[in-house]
Amino acid sequence: MSQGSLVFAGGGVAGIAWELGVVQGLLDADPALVDRLLAPQTRFIGTSAGSAVAAQLAGTTGLAASFAAQLEEETAELGADVDVQELQARFLSAVEGATSPTDALQRIGRLALETPSVDESVRLEVIRSRLVDSEWPERDLKITAVEVERGEFVVFDRSSGVDLVDAIAASCAVPGVWPPVTIGGSRYMDGGARSGSNADLAAGSDWVVIVTPLPGVGDPGVGTVPTAELDALGGVPTTIVYADAASIAAFGPNPLDPTTRRASAEAGRAVGRASAARIAAVLDQAE
């Protein structure tokens, strides 16, 4: 059987719900396809919100419990009153004049460190609530983050010696919103500071499926997965599941608002059902 990669991108709590909804929709349409996607040899790559989804699906939490949780009104998720456009403007201002990608990440790191937020321990409990088991799974799970002072992109896995909850919390530490996470004396922020999907980590796979709550239009890296990341995959059978108009409407103006979860999950489920045949064709091509 071929060895593939599932890539889950960032997108806030709405993105978590939507991505889980996509997989649930695939299960509705083609249970055998989901068995293939979640096969033991599959690599799971998660960035920001996608790190929670990847960990849930690769570990013991599983799809059924994770998707069901998105439909419940009660949640341990913290809301954040975020103006996305204003936050993006802060990022652009921070990186203006940066001399390199590393310099840009260091500047965003300073923004992350300087922004008041909740205590790290509060965020860690939120992240822990997303998992049934906080131990690293035996599966190939990769979680992205960025060290704030050096601007260094890092990939955590079960060999890193890092607690799974800490790794996910770091990957989900949106700069300017949530606090950077302390691991081994260093502070880490959202892996999405480097890329919303980090799909190039799937290089070497036989097939790649990328799930991202982007609209699939506009500039690469803004509304689509960056071309350079797709080129790094070496031409293997690849497909991208983007958010449709109904999904974007479900996310609303603030994807960090927990009240978006149910509508986002249902919108993702519809997208998953519609995407099943296309994804199955990609896996068939790789066999």
C-alpha atoms as an extended CHARMM CRD file, in Angstrom:
* protein
*
       287  EXT
         1         1  MET       CA              0.0000000000        0.0000000000        0.0000000000  PROA      1               0.0000000000
         2         2  SER       CA              1.2310000000        3.5300000000       -0.7950000000  PROA      2               0.0000000000
         3         3  GLN       CA              2.4670000000        5.9000000000        1.9140000000  PROA      3               0.0000000000
         4         4  GLY       CA              0.7260000000        9.2570000000        1.8090000000  PROA      4               0.0000000000
         5         5  SER       CA              0.4440000000       12.4680000000        3.7860000000  PROA      5               0.0000000000
         6         6  LEU       CA             -2.5430000000       14.3040000000        5.1800000000  PROA      6               0.0000000000
         7         7  VAL       CA             -1.8330000000       18.0080000000        5.6600000000  PROA      7               0.0000000000
         8         8  PHE       CA             -4.1130000000       20.0650000000        7.9040000000  PROA      8               0.0000000000
         9         9  ALA       CA             -3.6940000000       23.8350000000        7.7640000000  PROA      9               0.0000000000
        10        10  GLY       CA             -4.4340000000       26.6510000000       10.1980000000  PROA      10              0.0000000000
        11        11  GLY       CA             -7.7430000000       28.4480000000       10.5930000000  PROA      11              0.0000000000
        12        12  GLY       CA             -8.7390000000       29.0280000000       14.2290000000  PROA      12              0.0000000000
        13        13  VAL       CA            -11.4140000000       27.1120000000       16.1050000000  PROA      13              0.0000000000
        14        14  ALA       CA            -13.6310000000       27.4590000000       13.0400000000  PROA      14              0.0000000000
        15        15  GLY       CA            -10.8680000000       25.7760000000       11.0450000000  PROA      15              0.0000000000
        16        16  ILE       CA            -10.6390000000       22.8810000000       13.4910000000  PROA      16              0.0000000000
        17        17  ALA       CA            -14.3800000000       22.2870000000       13.2170000000  PROA      17              0.0000000000
        18        18  TRP       CA            -14.3600000000       22.6290000000        9.4390000000  PROA      18              0.0000000000
        19        19  GLU       CA            -11.4270000000       20.2640000000        8.8640000000  PROA      19              0.0000000000
        20        20  LEU       CA            -12.9730000000       17.6210000000       11.0950000000  PROA      20              0.0000000000
        21        21  GLY       CA            -16.2100000000       18.1700000000        9.1990000000  PROA      21              0.0000000000
        22        22  VAL       CA            -14.4100000000       17.5360000000        5.9080000000  PROA      22              0.0000000000
        23        23  VAL       CA            -13.1480000000       14.1680000000        7.1360000000  PROA      23              0.0000000000
        24        24  GLN       CA            -16.5880000000       13.3110000000        8.5220000000  PROA      24              0.0000000000
        25        25  GLY       CA            -18.0730000000       14.1490000000        5.1220000000  PROA      25              0.0000000000
        26        26  LEU       CA            -15.5530000000       11.8690000000        3.4330000000  PROA      26              0.0000000000
        27        27  LEU       CA            -16.6250000000        9.1190000000        5.8260000000  PROA      27              0.0000000000
        28        28  ASP       CA            -20.2880000000        9.7330000000        4.9690000000  PROA      28              0.0000000000
        29        29  ALA       CA            -19.5550000000        9.4150000000        1.2590000000  PROA      29              0.0000000000
        30        30  ASP       CA            -16.9200000000        6.6710000000        1.2080000000  PROA      30              0.0000000000
        31        31  PRO       CA            -15.9410000000        4.8700000000        4.4480000000  PROA      31              0.0000000000
        32        32  ALA       CA            -13.3060000000        2.8180000000        2.6130000000  PROA      32              0.0000000000
        33        33  LEU       CA            -11.6290000000        6.0290000000        1.4780000000  PROA      33              0.0000000000
        34        34  VAL       CA            -11.2540000000        7.2350000000        5.0610000000  PROA      34              0.0000000000
        35        35  ASP       CA             -9.7430000000        3.8790000000        5.9940000000  PROA      35              0.0000000000
        36        36  ARG       CA             -7.1470000000        4.4690000000        3.2850000000  PROA      36              0.0000000000
        37        37  LEU       CA             -6.5240000000        8.0630000000        4.3350000000  PROA      37              0.0000000000
        38        38  LEU       CA             -6.0700000000        7.1500000000        7.9980000000  PROA      38              0.0000000000
        39        39  ALA       CA             -4.0150000000        4.0250000000        7.2980000000  PROA      39              0.0000000000
        40        40  PRO       CA             -1.1820000000        3.2470000000        9.7610000000  PROA      40              0.0000000000
        41        41  GLN       CA              1.5020000000        4.3960000000        7.3200000000  PROA      41              0.0000000000
        42        42  THR       CA             -0.0560000000        7.8280000000        6.6700000000  PROA      42              0.0000000000
        43        43  ARG       CA              1.9430000000       10.8820000000        7.7320000000  PROA      43              0.0000000000
        44        44  PHE       CA             -0.0940000000       13.5480000000        9.5410000000  PROA      44              0.0000000000
        45        45  ILE       CA              1.1460000000       17.1390000000        9.2670000000  PROA      45              0.0000000000
        46        46  GLY       CA             -0.5540000000       19.8360000000       11.3220000000  PROA      46              0.0000000000
        47        47  THR       CA             -0.0990000000       23.5800000000       11.5340000000  PROA      47              0.0000000000
        48        48  SER       CA             -1.9220000000       25.7690000000       14.0530000000  PROA      48              0.0000000000
        49        49  ALA       CA             -5.5750000000       24.6180000000       14.0930000000  PROA      49              0.0000000000
        50        50  GLY       CA             -4.4830000000       21.7500000000       11.8800000000  PROA      50              0.0000000000
        51        51  SER       CA             -2.1280000000       20.5040000000       14.5940000000  PROA      51              0.0000000000
        52        52  ALA       CA             -5.1240000000       19.7610000000       16.8180000000  PROA      52              0.0000000000
        53        53  VAL       CA             -6.9410000000       17.9990000000       13.9810000000  PROA      53              0.0000000000
        54        54  ALA       CA             -3.8810000000       15.9570000000       13.0040000000  PROA      54              0.0000000000
        55        55  ALA       CA             -3.2750000000       14.9200000000       16.6130000000  PROA      55              0.0000000000
        56        56  GLN       CA             -6.9040000000       13.9390000000       17.1270000000  PROA      56              0.0000000000
        57        57  LEU       CA             -7.0320000000       11.8010000000       13.9980000000  PROA      57              0.0000000000
        58        58  ALA       CA             -3.5870000000       10.2400000000       14.4650000000  PROA      58              0.0000000000
        59        59  GLY       CA             -4.2050000000        9.4700000000       18.1260000000  PROA      59              0.0000000000
        60        60  THR       CA             -6.8500000000        7.8520000000       20.2720000000  PROA      60              0.0000000000
        61        61  THR       CA             -9.2700000000       10.7920000000       20.2770000000  PROA      61              0.0000000000
        62        62  GLY       CA            -10.4510000000        9.8120000000       16.8100000000  PROA      62              0.0000000000
        63        63  LEU       CA            -12.9030000000       11.2950000000       14.3560000000  PROA      63              0.0000000000
        64        64  ALA       CA            -16.2060000000       10.3780000000       15.9980000000  PROA      64              0.0000000000
        65        65  ALA       CA            -15.5130000000       12.0750000000       19.3380000000  PROA      65              0.0000000000
        66        66  SER       CA            -13.6940000000       15.0180000000       17.7790000000  PROA      66              0.0000000000
        67        67  PHE       CA            -16.4480000000       15.8060000000       15.2860000000  PROA      67              0.0000000000
        68        68  ALA       CA            -19.2100000000       15.3310000000       17.8590000000  PROA      68              0.0000000000
        69        69  ALA       CA            -17.5110000000       17.8490000000       20.1510000000  PROA      69              0.0000000000
        70        70  GLN       CA            -17.7930000000       20.5140000000       17.4440000000  PROA      70              0.0000000000
        71        71  LEU       CA            -21.5710000000       20.2130000000       17.4640000000  PROA      71              0.0000000000
        72        72  GLU       CA            -21.9410000000       20.7820000000       21.2010000000  PROA      72              0.0000000000
        73        73  GLU       CA            -22.7000000000       24.2190000000       22.6050000000  PROA      73              0.0000000000
        74        74  GLU       CA            -20.5610000000       23.6140000000       25.6860000000  PROA      74              0.0000000000
        75        75  THR       CA            -16.8490000000       23.9230000000       25.0620000000  PROA      75              0.0000000000
        76        76  ALA       CA            -13.6000000000       24.5770000000       26.8910000000  PROA      76              0.0000000000
        77        77  GLU       CA            -12.4150000000       26.7500000000       23.9990000000  PROA      77              0.0000000000
        78        78  LEU       CA            -11.5920000000       30.3550000000       24.8250000000  PROA      78              0.0000000000
        79        79  GLY       CA            -13.0620000000       33.0480000000       22.6610000000  PROA      79              0.0000000000
        80        80  ALA       CA            -10.8570000000       35.8180000000       21.3380000000  PROA      80              0.0000000000
        81        81  ASP       CA            -12.3460000000       39.0810000000       20.1360000000  PROA      81              0.0000000000
        82        82  VAL       CA            -10.1220000000       39.4820000000       17.0950000000  PROA      82              0.0000000000
        83        83  ASP       CA            -10.3720000000       41.8490000000       14.1530000000  PROA      83              0.0000000000
        84        84  VAL       CA             -8.6530000000       39.6940000000       11.5310000000  PROA      84              0.0000000000
        85        85  GLN       CA             -7.9340000000       42.5750000000        9.1930000000  PROA      85              0.0000000000
        86        86  GLU       CA             -6.4330000000       44.6310000000       12.0140000000  PROA      86              0.0000000000
        87        87  LEU       CA             -4.2850000000       41.6820000000       13.0960000000  PROA      87              0.0000000000
        88        88  GLN       CA             -3.0510000000       41.1660000000        9.5340000000  PROA      88              0.0000000000
        89        89  ALA       CA             -2.1830000000       44.8690000000        9.3720000000  PROA      89              0.0000000000
        90        90  ARG       CA             -0.1170000000       44.4730000000       12.5410000000  PROA      90              0.0000000000
        91        91  PHE       CA              1.7690000000       41.5710000000       10.9440000000  PROA      91              0.0000000000
        92        92  LEU       CA              2.4620000000       43.5880000000        7.7910000000  PROA      92              0.0000000000
        93        93  SER       CA              3.6610000000       46.5240000000        9.8550000000  PROA      93              0.0000000000
        94        94  ALA       CA              5.9080000000       44.2810000000       11.9450000000  PROA      94              0.0000000000
        95        95  VAL       CA              7.6460000000       42.7070000000        8.9440000000  PROA      95              0.0000000000
        96        96  GLU       CA              8.0230000000       45.9170000000        6.9310000000  PROA      96              0.0000000000
        97        97  GLY       CA             11.6980000000       46.2880000000        6.0530000000  PROA      97              0.0000000000
        98        98  ALA       CA             12.6010000000       42.7250000000        7.0390000000  PROA      98              0.0000000000
        99        99  THR       CA             15.8300000000       41.6090000000        5.3660000000  PROA      99              0.0000000000
       100       100  SER       CA             15.0850000000       37.8670000000        5.2520000000  PROA      100             0.0000000000
       101       101  PRO       CA             12.3680000000       35.3410000000        6.0700000000  PROA      101             0.0000000000
       102       102  THR       CA             14.1010000000       34.6810000000        9.3920000000  PROA      102             0.0000000000
       103       103  ASP       CA             14.1660000000       38.3900000000       10.2040000000  PROA      103             0.0000000000
       104       104  ALA       CA             10.4520000000       38.5860000000        9.3940000000  PROA      104             0.0000000000
       105       105  LEU       CA              9.6960000000       35.7060000000       11.7660000000  PROA      105             0.0000000000
       106       106  GLN       CA             11.7920000000       37.3130000000       14.4940000000  PROA      106             0.0000000000
       107       107  ARG       CA              9.8040000000       40.5160000000       14.1050000000  PROA      107             0.0000000000
       108       108  ILE       CA              6.5270000000       38.6170000000       14.3620000000  PROA      108             0.0000000000
       109       109  GLY       CA              8.0060000000       36.8620000000       17.3900000000  PROA      109             0.0000000000
       110       110  ARG       CA              8.5940000000       40.2070000000       19.0890000000  PROA      110             0.0000000000
       111       111  LEU       CA              4.9970000000       41.1420000000       18.3710000000  PROA      111             0.0000000000
       112       112  ALA       CA              3.9080000000       37.8690000000       19.9750000000  PROA      112             0.0000000000
       113       113  LEU       CA              6.0120000000       38.4840000000       23.0740000000  PROA      113             0.0000000000
       114       114  GLU       CA              4.8540000000       42.0730000000       23.4830000000  PROA      114             0.0000000000
       115       115  THR       CA              1.1060000000       41.4100000000       23.1730000000  PROA      115             0.0000000000
       116       116  PRO       CA             -0.7300000000       40.9120000000       26.4870000000  PROA      116             0.0000000000
       117       117  SER       CA             -2.6650000000       37.6470000000       26.6250000000  PROA      117             0.0000000000
       118       118  VAL       CA             -3.9100000000       34.9540000000       28.9760000000  PROA      118             0.0000000000
       119       119  ASP       CA             -1.4470000000       32.9300000000       31.0380000000  PROA      119             0.0000000000
       120       120  GLU       CA              0.2520000000       30.0370000000       29.2650000000  PROA      120             0.0000000000
       121       121  SER       CA             -1.2640000000       27.5690000000       31.7360000000  PROA      121             0.0000000000
       122       122  VAL       CA             -4.7690000000       28.6440000000       30.7190000000  PROA      122             0.0000000000
       123       123  ARG       CA             -4.0610000000       27.9560000000       27.0570000000  PROA      123             0.0000000000
       124       124  LEU       CA             -2.4750000000       24.6060000000       27.8450000000  PROA      124             0.0000000000
       125       125  GLU       CA             -5.6660000000       23.4650000000       29.5660000000  PROA      125             0.0000000000
       126       126  VAL       CA             -7.6980000000       24.4960000000       26.5150000000  PROA      126             0.0000000000
       127       127  ILE       CA             -5.4050000000       22.4770000000       24.2630000000  PROA      127             0.0000000000
       128       128  ARG       CA             -5.5060000000       19.5040000000       26.6310000000  PROA      128             0.0000000000
       129       129  SER       CA             -9.3180000000       19.5180000000       26.4860000000  PROA      129             0.0000000000
       130       130  ARG       CA             -9.1400000000       18.7470000000       22.7440000000  PROA      130             0.0000000000
       131       131  LEU       CA             -7.5410000000       15.3490000000       23.3420000000  PROA      131             0.0000000000
       132       132  VAL       CA             -8.6780000000       12.1270000000       24.9480000000  PROA      132             0.0000000000
       133       133  ASP       CA             -5.0580000000       11.0290000000       25.3700000000  PROA      133             0.0000000000
       134       134  SER       CA             -2.2420000000       13.5530000000       25.6110000000  PROA      134             0.0000000000
       135       135  GLU       CA              0.4810000000       11.0360000000       24.7360000000  PROA      135             0.0000000000
       136       136  TRP       CA              2.1120000000       11.0990000000       21.3290000000  PROA      136             0.0000000000
       137       137  PRO       CA              0.5980000000        8.4560000000       19.0560000000  PROA      137             0.0000000000
       138       138  GLU       CA              2.7210000000        5.7640000000       17.4350000000  PROA      138             0.0000000000
       139       139  ARG       CA              1.7500000000        7.2630000000       14.0690000000  PROA      139             0.0000000000
       140       140  ASP       CA              3.9090000000        9.6390000000       12.0380000000  PROA      140             0.0000000000
       141       141  LEU       CA              2.6210000000       12.9630000000       13.3850000000  PROA      141             0.0000000000
       142       142  LYS       CA              4.4380000000       16.2300000000       12.6870000000  PROA      142             0.0000000000
       143       143  ILE       CA              3.4800000000       19.5100000000       14.3510000000  PROA      143             0.0000000000
       144       144  THR       CA              4.9250000000       22.8480000000       13.2750000000  PROA      144             0.0000000000
       145       145  ALA       CA              5.9570000000       25.8960000000       15.3020000000  PROA      145             0.0000000000
       146       146  VAL       CA              8.3870000000       28.8180000000       15.2020000000  PROA      146             0.0000000000
       147       147  GLU       CA             10.9070000000       29.7700000000       17.9160000000  PROA      147             0.0000000000
       148       148  VAL       CA             10.1790000000       33.4390000000       18.5410000000  PROA      148             0.0000000000
       149       149  GLU       CA             13.6460000000       34.8790000000       19.2260000000  PROA      149             0.0000000000
       150       150  ARG       CA             15.6240000000       33.0640000000       16.5250000000  PROA      150             0.0000000000
       151       151  GLY       CA             12.7660000000       32.9670000000       14.0180000000  PROA      151             0.0000000000
       152       152  GLU       CA             13.5340000000       29.2810000000       13.5890000000  PROA      152             0.0000000000
       153       153  PHE       CA             10.9660000000       26.9580000000       12.0560000000  PROA      153             0.0000000000
       154       154  VAL       CA             10.6820000000       23.7050000000       14.0120000000  PROA      154             0.0000000000
       155       155  VAL       CA              8.8300000000       20.4550000000       13.5140000000  PROA      155             0.0000000000
       156       156  PHE       CA              7.8840000000       18.4850000000       16.6100000000  PROA      156             0.0000000000
       157       157  ASP       CA              7.2570000000       14.7310000000       16.5500000000  PROA      157             0.0000000000
       158       158  ARG       CA              7.2890000000       11.8970000000       19.0600000000  PROA      158             0.0000000000
       159       159  SER       CA             11.1070000000       11.7980000000       18.9400000000  PROA      159             0.0000000000
       160       160  SER       CA             11.4650000000       15.4810000000       19.9290000000  PROA      160             0.0000000000
       161       161  GLY       CA             11.1320000000       14.9140000000       23.6670000000  PROA      161             0.0000000000
       162       162  VAL       CA              8.3540000000       17.5290000000       23.8120000000  PROA      162             0.0000000000
       163       163  ASP       CA              4.9760000000       17.0140000000       25.4710000000  PROA      163             0.0000000000
       164       164  LEU       CA              2.2260000000       16.6560000000       22.8530000000  PROA      164             0.0000000000
       165       165  VAL       CA              0.0330000000       19.2810000000       24.5230000000  PROA      165             0.0000000000
       166       166  ASP       CA              2.9480000000       21.7390000000       24.5680000000  PROA      166             0.0000000000
       167       167  ALA       CA              3.6500000000       21.0660000000       20.8830000000  PROA      167             0.0000000000
       168       168  ILE       CA              0.0310000000       21.6820000000       19.8510000000  PROA      168             0.0000000000
       169       169  ALA       CA             -0.2320000000       24.7620000000       22.0720000000  PROA      169             0.0000000000
       170       170  ALA       CA              2.9190000000       26.1740000000       20.4790000000  PROA      170             0.0000000000
       171       171  SER       CA              1.5940000000       25.4990000000       16.9870000000  PROA      171             0.0000000000
       172       172  CYS       CA             -1.7000000000       27.1950000000       17.9270000000  PROA      172             0.0000000000
       173       173  ALA       CA             -0.1000000000       30.2420000000       19.6150000000  PROA      173             0.0000000000
       174       174  VAL       CA             -1.3630000000       32.8580000000       17.1780000000  PROA      174             0.0000000000
       175       175  PRO       CA              0.9970000000       35.8450000000       17.5290000000  PROA      175             0.0000000000
       176       176  GLY       CA             -0.8280000000       38.9030000000       18.7460000000  PROA      176             0.0000000000
       177       177  VAL       CA             -3.5890000000       36.7610000000       20.2780000000  PROA      177             0.0000000000
       178       178  TRP       CA             -2.3100000000       33.8340000000       22.3640000000  PROA      178             0.0000000000
       179       179  PRO       CA              0.8920000000       33.6520000000       24.4230000000  PROA      179             0.0000000000
       180       180  PRO       CA              4.0130000000       31.9500000000       23.0510000000  PROA      180             0.0000000000
       181       181  VAL       CA              4.5770000000       28.5720000000       24.7140000000  PROA      181             0.0000000000
       182       182  THR       CA              7.6580000000       27.7990000000       26.7850000000  PROA      182             0.0000000000
       183       183  ILE       CA              9.4310000000       24.5770000000       25.8500000000  PROA      183             0.0000000000
       184       184  GLY       CA             12.9060000000       23.7890000000       27.1510000000  PROA      184             0.0000000000
       185       185  GLY       CA             13.6630000000       27.4000000000       28.0030000000  PROA      185             0.0000000000
       186       186  SER       CA             12.6090000000       28.7540000000       24.5910000000  PROA      186             0.0000000000
       187       187  ARG       CA              9.3430000000       30.3590000000       23.5120000000  PROA      187             0.0000000000
       188       188  TYR       CA              7.4060000000       29.1260000000       20.4930000000  PROA      188             0.0000000000
       189       189  MET       CA              4.5760000000       30.5500000000       18.4140000000  PROA      189             0.0000000000
       190       190  ASP       CA              2.1820000000       29.4440000000       15.7000000000  PROA      190             0.0000000000
       191       191  GLY       CA              3.6770000000       27.3670000000       12.8700000000  PROA      191             0.0000000000
       192       192  GLY       CA              1.4310000000       29.4000000000       10.5960000000  PROA      192             0.0000000000
       193       193  ALA       CA              3.8370000000       32.3160000000       10.9820000000  PROA      193             0.0000000000
       194       194  ARG       CA              6.0110000000       30.4550000000        8.4660000000  PROA      194             0.0000000000
       195       195  SER       CA              3.1590000000       29.0790000000        6.3320000000  PROA      195             0.0000000000
       196       196  GLY       CA             -0.5000000000       28.3640000000        6.8290000000  PROA      196             0.0000000000
       197       197  SER       CA             -0.0600000000       24.7850000000        5.6350000000  PROA      197             0.0000000000
       198       198  ASN       CA              3.6670000000       23.9100000000        5.5550000000  PROA      198             0.0000000000
       199       199  ALA       CA              2.7170000000       21.3670000000        2.9020000000  PROA      199             0.0000000000
       200       200  ASP       CA              6.3290000000       20.9490000000        1.7920000000  PROA      200             0.0000000000
       201       201  LEU       CA              6.8180000000       18.6980000000        4.8400000000  PROA      201             0.0000000000
       202       202  ALA       CA              4.9100000000       16.0620000000        2.8770000000  PROA      202             0.0000000000
       203       203  ALA       CA              7.7910000000       15.7180000000        0.3960000000  PROA      203             0.0000000000
       204       204  GLY       CA              8.6870000000       12.0650000000       -0.1890000000  PROA      204             0.0000000000
       205       205  SER       CA              5.1040000000       10.8350000000        0.0650000000  PROA      205             0.0000000000
       206       206  ASP       CA              3.3510000000        8.7970000000       -2.6150000000  PROA      206             0.0000000000
       207       207  TRP       CA              0.2510000000       11.0030000000       -2.4080000000  PROA      207             0.0000000000
       208       208  VAL       CA             -0.7090000000       14.1940000000       -0.6020000000  PROA      208             0.0000000000
       209       209  VAL       CA             -4.1030000000       15.5040000000        0.5040000000  PROA      209             0.0000000000
       210       210  ILE       CA             -4.1210000000       19.0590000000        1.8500000000  PROA      210             0.0000000000
       211       211  VAL       CA             -7.1190000000       20.3180000000        3.8080000000  PROA      211             0.0000000000
       212       212  THR       CA             -7.1820000000       24.0770000000        4.2810000000  PROA      212             0.0000000000
       213       213  PRO       CA             -9.9440000000       26.5400000000        5.2060000000  PROA      213             0.0000000000
       214       214  LEU       CA             -8.6760000000       28.9760000000        2.5790000000  PROA      214             0.0000000000
       215       215  PRO       CA            -10.9920000000       30.0250000000       -0.2660000000  PROA      215             0.0000000000
       216       216  GLY       CA             -8.7140000000       28.6970000000       -2.9970000000  PROA      216             0.0000000000
       217       217  VAL       CA             -8.5830000000       32.0050000000       -4.8790000000  PROA      217             0.0000000000
       218       218  GLY       CA             -6.2230000000       34.9610000000       -4.8660000000  PROA      218             0.0000000000
       219       219  ASP       CA             -2.5010000000       35.1310000000       -4.1760000000  PROA      219             0.0000000000
       220       220  PRO       CA             -0.6350000000       31.9380000000       -3.2030000000  PROA      220             0.0000000000
       221       221  GLY       CA             -0.2210000000       31.8920000000        0.5460000000  PROA      221             0.0000000000
       222       222  VAL       CA             -3.2110000000       34.2040000000        1.0240000000  PROA      222             0.0000000000
       223       223  GLY       CA             -6.1050000000       32.3860000000       -0.6200000000  PROA      223             0.0000000000
       224       224  THR       CA             -4.2870000000       29.2880000000       -1.8600000000  PROA      224             0.0000000000
       225       225  VAL       CA             -1.4790000000       26.9490000000       -0.8430000000  PROA      225             0.0000000000
       226       226  PRO       CA              1.8850000000       28.4750000000       -1.9120000000  PROA      226             0.0000000000
       227       227  THR       CA              3.1790000000       27.2240000000       -5.2580000000  PROA      227             0.0000000000
       228       228  ALA       CA              6.6610000000       26.6000000000       -3.8360000000  PROA      228             0.0000000000
       229       229  GLU       CA              5.2370000000       24.1530000000       -1.2970000000  PROA      229             0.0000000000
       230       230  LEU       CA              3.4060000000       22.2410000000       -4.0000000000  PROA      230             0.0000000000
       231       231  ASP       CA              6.5210000000       22.1840000000       -6.1920000000  PROA      231             0.0000000000
       232       232  ALA       CA              8.4680000000       20.6680000000       -3.2730000000  PROA      232             0.0000000000
       233       233  LEU       CA              6.1990000000       17.6060000000       -3.4030000000  PROA      233             0.0000000000
       234       234  GLY       CA              7.8760000000       16.4590000000       -6.6000000000  PROA      234             0.0000000000
       235       235  GLY       CA              4.7990000000       15.9940000000       -8.7440000000  PROA      235             0.0000000000
       236       236  VAL       CA              3.2160000000       13.1480000000       -6.7560000000  PROA      236             0.0000000000
       237       237  PRO       CA             -0.5880000000       12.8430000000       -6.9410000000  PROA      237             0.0000000000
       238       238  THR       CA             -1.8650000000       15.7400000000       -4.8470000000  PROA      238             0.0000000000
       239       239  THR       CA             -5.2090000000       17.3650000000       -4.1900000000  PROA      239             0.0000000000
       240       240  ILE       CA             -6.2980000000       20.3110000000       -2.0720000000  PROA      240             0.0000000000
       241       241  VAL       CA             -9.6210000000       20.6400000000       -0.2750000000  PROA      241             0.0000000000
       242       242  TYR       CA            -10.4310000000       24.3490000000       -0.0640000000  PROA      242             0.0000000000
       243       243  ALA       CA            -13.2910000000       26.0890000000        1.7090000000  PROA      243             0.0000000000
       244       244  ASP       CA            -16.2750000000       26.9670000000       -0.4610000000  PROA      244             0.0000000000
       245       245  ALA       CA            -18.4150000000       30.0960000000       -0.1760000000  PROA      245             0.0000000000
       246       246  ALA       CA            -20.7660000000       28.4950000000        2.3490000000  PROA      246             0.0000000000
       247       247  SER       CA            -17.8000000000       27.5490000000        4.5170000000  PROA      247             0.0000000000
       248       248  ILE       CA            -16.3260000000       31.0580000000        4.4260000000  PROA      248             0.0000000000
       249       249  ALA       CA            -19.7220000000       32.4080000000        5.4740000000  PROA      249             0.0000000000
       250       250  ALA       CA            -19.8380000000       29.9190000000        8.3540000000  PROA      250             0.0000000000
       251       251  PHE       CA            -16.4320000000       31.0720000000        9.6190000000  PROA      251             0.0000000000
       252       252  GLY       CA            -17.7150000000       34.6320000000        9.9030000000  PROA      252             0.0000000000
       253       253  PRO       CA            -15.4420000000       37.6080000000       10.5290000000  PROA      253             0.0000000000
       254       254  ASN       CA            -13.6820000000       35.9820000000       13.4940000000  PROA      254             0.0000000000
       255       255  PRO       CA            -12.5980000000       32.3260000000       13.0970000000  PROA      255             0.0000000000
       256       256  LEU       CA            -11.3780000000       32.3340000000       16.7160000000  PROA      256             0.0000000000
       257       257  ASP       CA            -14.9580000000       32.6560000000       17.9750000000  PROA      257             0.0000000000
       258       258  PRO       CA            -16.0700000000       29.2700000000       19.4040000000  PROA      258             0.0000000000
       259       259  THR       CA            -19.6770000000       29.9400000000       18.4010000000  PROA      259             0.0000000000
       260       260  THR       CA            -18.6360000000       29.3350000000       14.7680000000  PROA      260             0.0000000000
       261       261  ARG       CA            -17.8590000000       25.6710000000       15.4220000000  PROA      261             0.0000000000
       262       262  ARG       CA            -21.1520000000       23.9590000000       14.6240000000  PROA      262             0.0000000000
       263       263  ALA       CA            -21.8360000000       25.8360000000       11.3890000000  PROA      263             0.0000000000
       264       264  SER       CA            -18.2160000000       25.3890000000       10.3110000000  PROA      264             0.0000000000
       265       265  ALA       CA            -18.3060000000       21.6590000000       11.0360000000  PROA      265             0.0000000000
       266       266  GLU       CA            -21.4740000000       21.1890000000        8.9930000000  PROA      266             0.0000000000
       267       267  ALA       CA            -20.0920000000       23.2740000000        6.1250000000  PROA      267             0.0000000000
       268       268  GLY       CA            -16.9250000000       21.1900000000        6.1390000000  PROA      268             0.0000000000
       269       269  ARG       CA            -18.9980000000       18.0110000000        6.1330000000  PROA      269             0.0000000000
       270       270  ALA       CA            -20.7300000000       19.1150000000        2.9270000000  PROA      270             0.0000000000
       271       271  VAL       CA            -17.3750000000       19.9150000000        1.3200000000  PROA      271             0.0000000000
       272       272  GLY       CA            -16.0370000000       16.5040000000        2.3540000000  PROA      272             0.0000000000
       273       273  ARG       CA            -18.9500000000       14.6580000000        0.8020000000  PROA      273             0.0000000000
       274       274  ALA       CA            -18.4430000000       16.5830000000       -2.4410000000  PROA      274             0.0000000000
       275       275  SER       CA            -14.6830000000       15.9290000000       -2.4500000000  PROA      275             0.0000000000
       276       276  ALA       CA            -14.6560000000       12.1710000000       -1.8500000000  PROA      276             0.0000000000
       277       277  ALA       CA            -14.5310000000       11.0090000000       -5.4800000000  PROA      277             0.0000000000
       278       278  ARG       CA            -11.7210000000       13.4450000000       -6.3240000000  PROA      278             0.0000000000
       279       279  ILE       CA             -9.6200000000       12.3520000000       -3.3460000000  PROA      279             0.0000000000
       280       280  ALA       CA            -10.2060000000        8.6630000000       -4.0800000000  PROA      280             0.0000000000
       281       281  ALA       CA             -8.9620000000        9.2340000000       -7.6230000000  PROA      281             0.0000000000
       282       282  VAL       CA             -5.7350000000       10.7360000000       -6.2900000000  PROA      282             0.0000000000
       283       283  LEU       CA             -5.1010000000        7.7430000000       -4.0340000000  PROA      283             0.0000000000
       284       284  ASP       CA             -5.9150000000        5.3570000000       -6.8930000000  PROA      284             0.0000000000
       285       285  GLN       CA             -3.3950000000        7.1680000000       -9.0570000000  PROA      285             0.0000000000
       286       286  ALA       CA             -0.6920000000        6.5850000000       -6.4310000000  PROA      286             0.0000000000
       287       287  GLU       CA             -1.2990000000        2.8320000000       -6.1330000000  PROA      287             0.0000000000
